[in-house]
Amino acid sequence: MRVAIAGAGAVGRSIAGELLENGHEVLLIDKAPTAISVERVPQAEWLLADACEITSLDEAALQRCNVVIAATGDDKVNLVVSLLAKTEYGVPRVVARVNNPKNEWLFNEAWGVDVAVSTPRLMSALVEEAVSVGDLVRLLRFSHGDANLVELTLPEESALAGTQVGDVEWPEDTSLVTIIRGTRVLTPTQEDSLEAGDELLFVAAQAREEQLENLLSVRRQDTAG
């Protein structure tokens, strides 16, 4: 897989290193000469250019890329790169970094963004995920299709504790993708039972999140008080 990363700062280089270790082809693009540190990621291709310029993206052969990652520290730049990648070059997957959570609403399909990653929001979500039981926590937003990766730790008093996955009437546009039980990561089957304390990860439409949370937090009658 060929991946172009706009922004060769610490974030961009870190992503590049991970992708290269996994056997992918990576091109790092940055307009600042000081950011071109070939010795730090020698296996990557490097391009000194402005990723907001069509001529630069032509030189980068963006049409050959499977994924473009807009990873600069400037939200305006990341939006422009995302839009050009999607509309001018038809890149199948565009991932964009959100630096200011106030701008998150802009990072959607209209701007060519398939997945928006907000580091401040993700960090706060991980804090919530670690301490919240019975509350739905949004971990990641997938702009394309208006779906989110959400997590809920099943409380002791949940009416669904002990229920088989296949017996639950899940909301529409909702998929249980993983059950984390202690140190185990389970791919749920219809016969698996839900247990109190399970961390449940769903991909769900945003419009279904409240319905999903209500379903999972309904208390057993014997603990309703």
Coordinates of C-alpha atoms in Angstrom, one line a residue:
M1 CA 0.0 0.0 0.0
R2 CA 1.3 3.5 -0.9
V3 CA 0.7 6.2 1.7
A4 CA 1.4 9.9 1.4
I5 CA 1.8 11.9 4.6
A6 CA 1.5 15.7 4.5
G7 CA 3.5 17.0 7.5
A8 CA 6.9 15.6 8.4
G9 CA 6.9 16.7 12.0
A10 CA 7.0 14.4 15.0
V11 CA 3.5 13.1 14.3
G12 CA 4.1 12.5 10.6
R13 CA 7.4 10.8 11.1
S14 CA 6.0 8.5 13.8
I15 CA 3.1 7.4 11.6
A16 CA 5.6 6.9 8.7
G17 CA 7.8 4.7 10.9
E18 CA 4.9 2.5 11.9
L19 CA 3.6 2.1 8.4
L20 CA 7.1 1.2 7.1
E21 CA 7.5 -1.4 9.7
N22 CA 4.3 -3.0 8.5
G23 CA 5.7 -3.2 4.9
H24 CA 3.9 -0.2 3.4
E25 CA 5.4 2.4 0.9
V26 CA 5.5 5.9 2.5
L27 CA 6.1 9.4 1.1
L28 CA 6.6 12.3 3.5
I29 CA 5.8 15.8 2.2
D30 CA 6.7 19.0 4.0
K31 CA 7.4 22.6 2.8
A32 CA 9.8 23.4 5.6
P33 CA 13.4 22.6 4.8
T34 CA 14.1 22.0 8.5
A35 CA 11.5 19.3 8.6
I36 CA 13.2 17.2 5.9
S37 CA 15.1 14.8 8.1
V38 CA 15.8 11.9 5.8
E39 CA 18.1 10.3 8.4
R40 CA 15.2 9.9 10.9
V41 CA 13.1 7.9 8.5
P42 CA 15.5 6.8 5.8
Q43 CA 13.2 4.1 4.3
A44 CA 10.6 6.7 3.3
E45 CA 10.5 8.8 0.2
W46 CA 10.8 12.6 1.0
L47 CA 9.5 15.6 -0.9
L48 CA 10.2 19.2 -0.1
A49 CA 7.0 20.8 -1.3
D50 CA 3.8 22.6 -0.3
A51 CA 1.1 19.9 0.0
C52 CA -1.6 22.6 -0.7
E53 CA -0.3 23.1 -4.2
I54 CA -1.6 21.0 -7.1
T55 CA 1.9 21.0 -8.8
S56 CA 3.4 19.5 -5.6
L57 CA 0.7 16.8 -5.4
D58 CA 1.3 16.1 -9.1
E59 CA 5.0 15.6 -8.3
A60 CA 4.0 13.3 -5.4
A61 CA 1.9 11.2 -7.8
L62 CA -1.0 11.3 -5.4
Q63 CA -3.2 9.5 -7.8
R64 CA -1.1 6.4 -7.1
C65 CA -1.7 6.6 -3.3
N66 CA -4.1 4.3 -1.5
V67 CA -4.2 6.5 1.5
V68 CA -3.4 10.2 2.2
I69 CA -2.8 11.3 5.8
A70 CA -3.0 15.1 6.5
A71 CA -0.9 15.3 9.6
T72 CA 0.3 18.9 9.8
G73 CA -0.2 21.1 12.9
D74 CA -2.4 23.4 10.9
D75 CA -6.1 22.5 10.6
K76 CA -6.5 24.7 7.5
V77 CA -3.7 22.9 5.7
N78 CA -5.1 19.5 6.7
L79 CA -8.5 20.4 5.3
V80 CA -7.1 21.7 2.0
V81 CA -4.9 18.6 1.6
S82 CA -7.8 16.3 2.3
L83 CA -10.1 18.1 -0.2
L84 CA -7.5 18.0 -3.0
A85 CA -6.6 14.4 -2.3
K86 CA -10.2 13.3 -2.6
T87 CA -11.6 15.5 -5.3
E88 CA -8.6 16.0 -7.6
Y89 CA -6.9 12.7 -7.2
G90 CA -9.6 10.3 -6.1
V91 CA -7.6 8.9 -3.2
P92 CA -9.7 6.1 -1.7
R93 CA -8.9 6.8 2.0
V94 CA -8.2 10.2 3.5
V95 CA -7.3 10.5 7.2
A96 CA -6.9 14.0 8.7
R97 CA -5.5 15.2 12.0
V98 CA -7.6 17.7 14.0
N99 CA -5.5 20.0 16.1
N100 CA -8.2 22.2 17.5
P101 CA -11.3 20.3 18.7
K102 CA -13.4 23.4 17.8
N103 CA -12.7 22.7 14.2
E104 CA -13.7 19.0 14.3
W105 CA -17.1 19.7 12.8
L106 CA -15.4 20.7 9.5
F107 CA -13.5 17.4 9.1
N108 CA -16.2 15.5 7.2
E109 CA -17.0 14.1 3.8
A110 CA -17.7 17.5 2.3
W111 CA -14.0 18.3 2.9
G112 CA -12.9 14.9 1.6
V113 CA -12.1 13.4 5.1
D114 CA -12.9 9.8 5.6
V115 CA -11.5 9.6 9.2
A116 CA -10.8 12.5 11.5
V117 CA -8.4 12.0 14.4
S118 CA -8.6 14.6 17.1
T119 CA -5.7 14.0 19.6
P120 CA -7.2 16.1 22.4
R121 CA -10.6 14.5 22.0
L122 CA -9.1 11.0 21.8
M123 CA -7.0 11.6 25.0
S124 CA -10.1 12.8 26.9
A125 CA -12.1 9.9 25.5
L126 CA -9.5 7.4 26.7
V127 CA -9.6 9.0 30.2
E128 CA -13.4 8.7 30.2
E129 CA -13.1 5.1 28.9
A130 CA -10.8 4.2 31.8
V131 CA -13.1 5.5 34.6
S132 CA -16.6 5.3 33.1
V133 CA -18.9 2.3 33.6
G134 CA -22.3 2.4 31.9
D135 CA -21.7 5.5 29.9
L136 CA -21.1 5.5 26.2
V137 CA -17.7 7.0 25.2
R138 CA -16.9 8.0 21.7
L139 CA -13.4 7.0 20.8
L140 CA -13.2 7.8 17.0
R141 CA -15.3 9.4 14.4
F142 CA -15.5 8.0 10.9
S143 CA -16.7 10.9 8.8
H144 CA -17.6 8.8 5.8
G145 CA -21.0 7.3 6.6
D146 CA -21.4 9.3 9.8
A147 CA -20.4 6.4 12.1
N148 CA -18.3 6.4 15.3
L149 CA -16.3 3.9 17.2
V150 CA -17.8 3.9 20.7
E151 CA -17.1 2.0 23.9
L152 CA -19.2 1.1 27.0
T153 CA -18.2 -1.0 30.0
L154 CA -21.2 -3.1 31.0
P155 CA -22.3 -2.3 34.5
E156 CA -23.0 -5.0 37.2
E157 CA -26.7 -4.1 37.3
S158 CA -27.2 -4.2 33.5
A159 CA -30.2 -6.3 32.4
L160 CA -28.0 -7.6 29.5
A161 CA -25.4 -9.2 31.8
G162 CA -25.7 -13.0 31.1
T163 CA -27.5 -12.5 27.8
Q164 CA -26.2 -14.1 24.6
V165 CA -25.1 -11.6 21.9
G166 CA -27.5 -13.2 19.4
D167 CA -30.5 -12.6 21.7
V168 CA -30.0 -8.9 21.9
E169 CA -32.1 -6.6 19.6
W170 CA -29.4 -4.2 18.8
P171 CA -30.3 -0.8 17.3
E172 CA -30.1 -0.4 13.5
D173 CA -26.8 0.8 12.0
T174 CA -25.0 -0.7 15.0
S175 CA -22.4 -3.4 15.1
L176 CA -20.7 -5.0 18.1
V177 CA -17.1 -5.5 16.9
T178 CA -15.1 -6.5 20.0
I179 CA -15.5 -7.6 23.6
I180 CA -12.6 -6.9 25.9
R181 CA -12.8 -9.2 28.9
G182 CA -9.9 -8.8 31.3
T183 CA -6.8 -9.4 29.2
R184 CA -8.7 -11.2 26.4
V185 CA -9.9 -9.7 23.2
L186 CA -13.0 -11.6 21.8
T187 CA -14.6 -11.5 18.4
P188 CA -18.2 -11.8 19.4
T189 CA -20.3 -14.7 18.1
Q190 CA -24.1 -15.1 18.4
E191 CA -23.5 -17.6 21.3
D192 CA -21.2 -15.5 23.4
S193 CA -22.7 -14.2 26.6
L194 CA -22.2 -10.6 27.8
E195 CA -20.7 -10.3 31.3
A196 CA -20.6 -7.4 33.7
G197 CA -17.4 -5.6 33.4
D198 CA -17.0 -6.4 29.7
E199 CA -15.7 -3.5 27.6
L200 CA -17.9 -3.5 24.5
L201 CA -16.7 -1.7 21.3
F202 CA -19.2 -0.8 18.7
V203 CA -19.3 0.9 15.3
A204 CA -22.5 2.8 15.4
A205 CA -24.3 5.6 13.5
Q206 CA -24.3 8.7 15.6
A207 CA -28.1 8.9 15.5
R208 CA -28.2 5.5 17.3
E209 CA -25.7 6.2 20.1
E210 CA -28.3 7.3 22.7
Q211 CA -30.5 4.3 21.9
L212 CA -27.5 2.0 22.3
E213 CA -26.5 3.5 25.6
N214 CA -30.1 3.2 26.9
L215 CA -30.2 -0.4 25.9
L216 CA -27.0 -1.3 27.6
S217 CA -27.7 0.7 30.8
V218 CA -31.2 -0.7 31.5
R219 CA -31.1 -2.2 35.0
R220 CA -32.3 -5.6 36.1
Q221 CA -35.6 -5.4 37.9
D222 CA -34.1 -6.9 41.1
T223 CA -31.6 -4.0 41.3
A224 CA -33.9 -1.2 40.2
G225 CA -34.6 -0.3 43.9

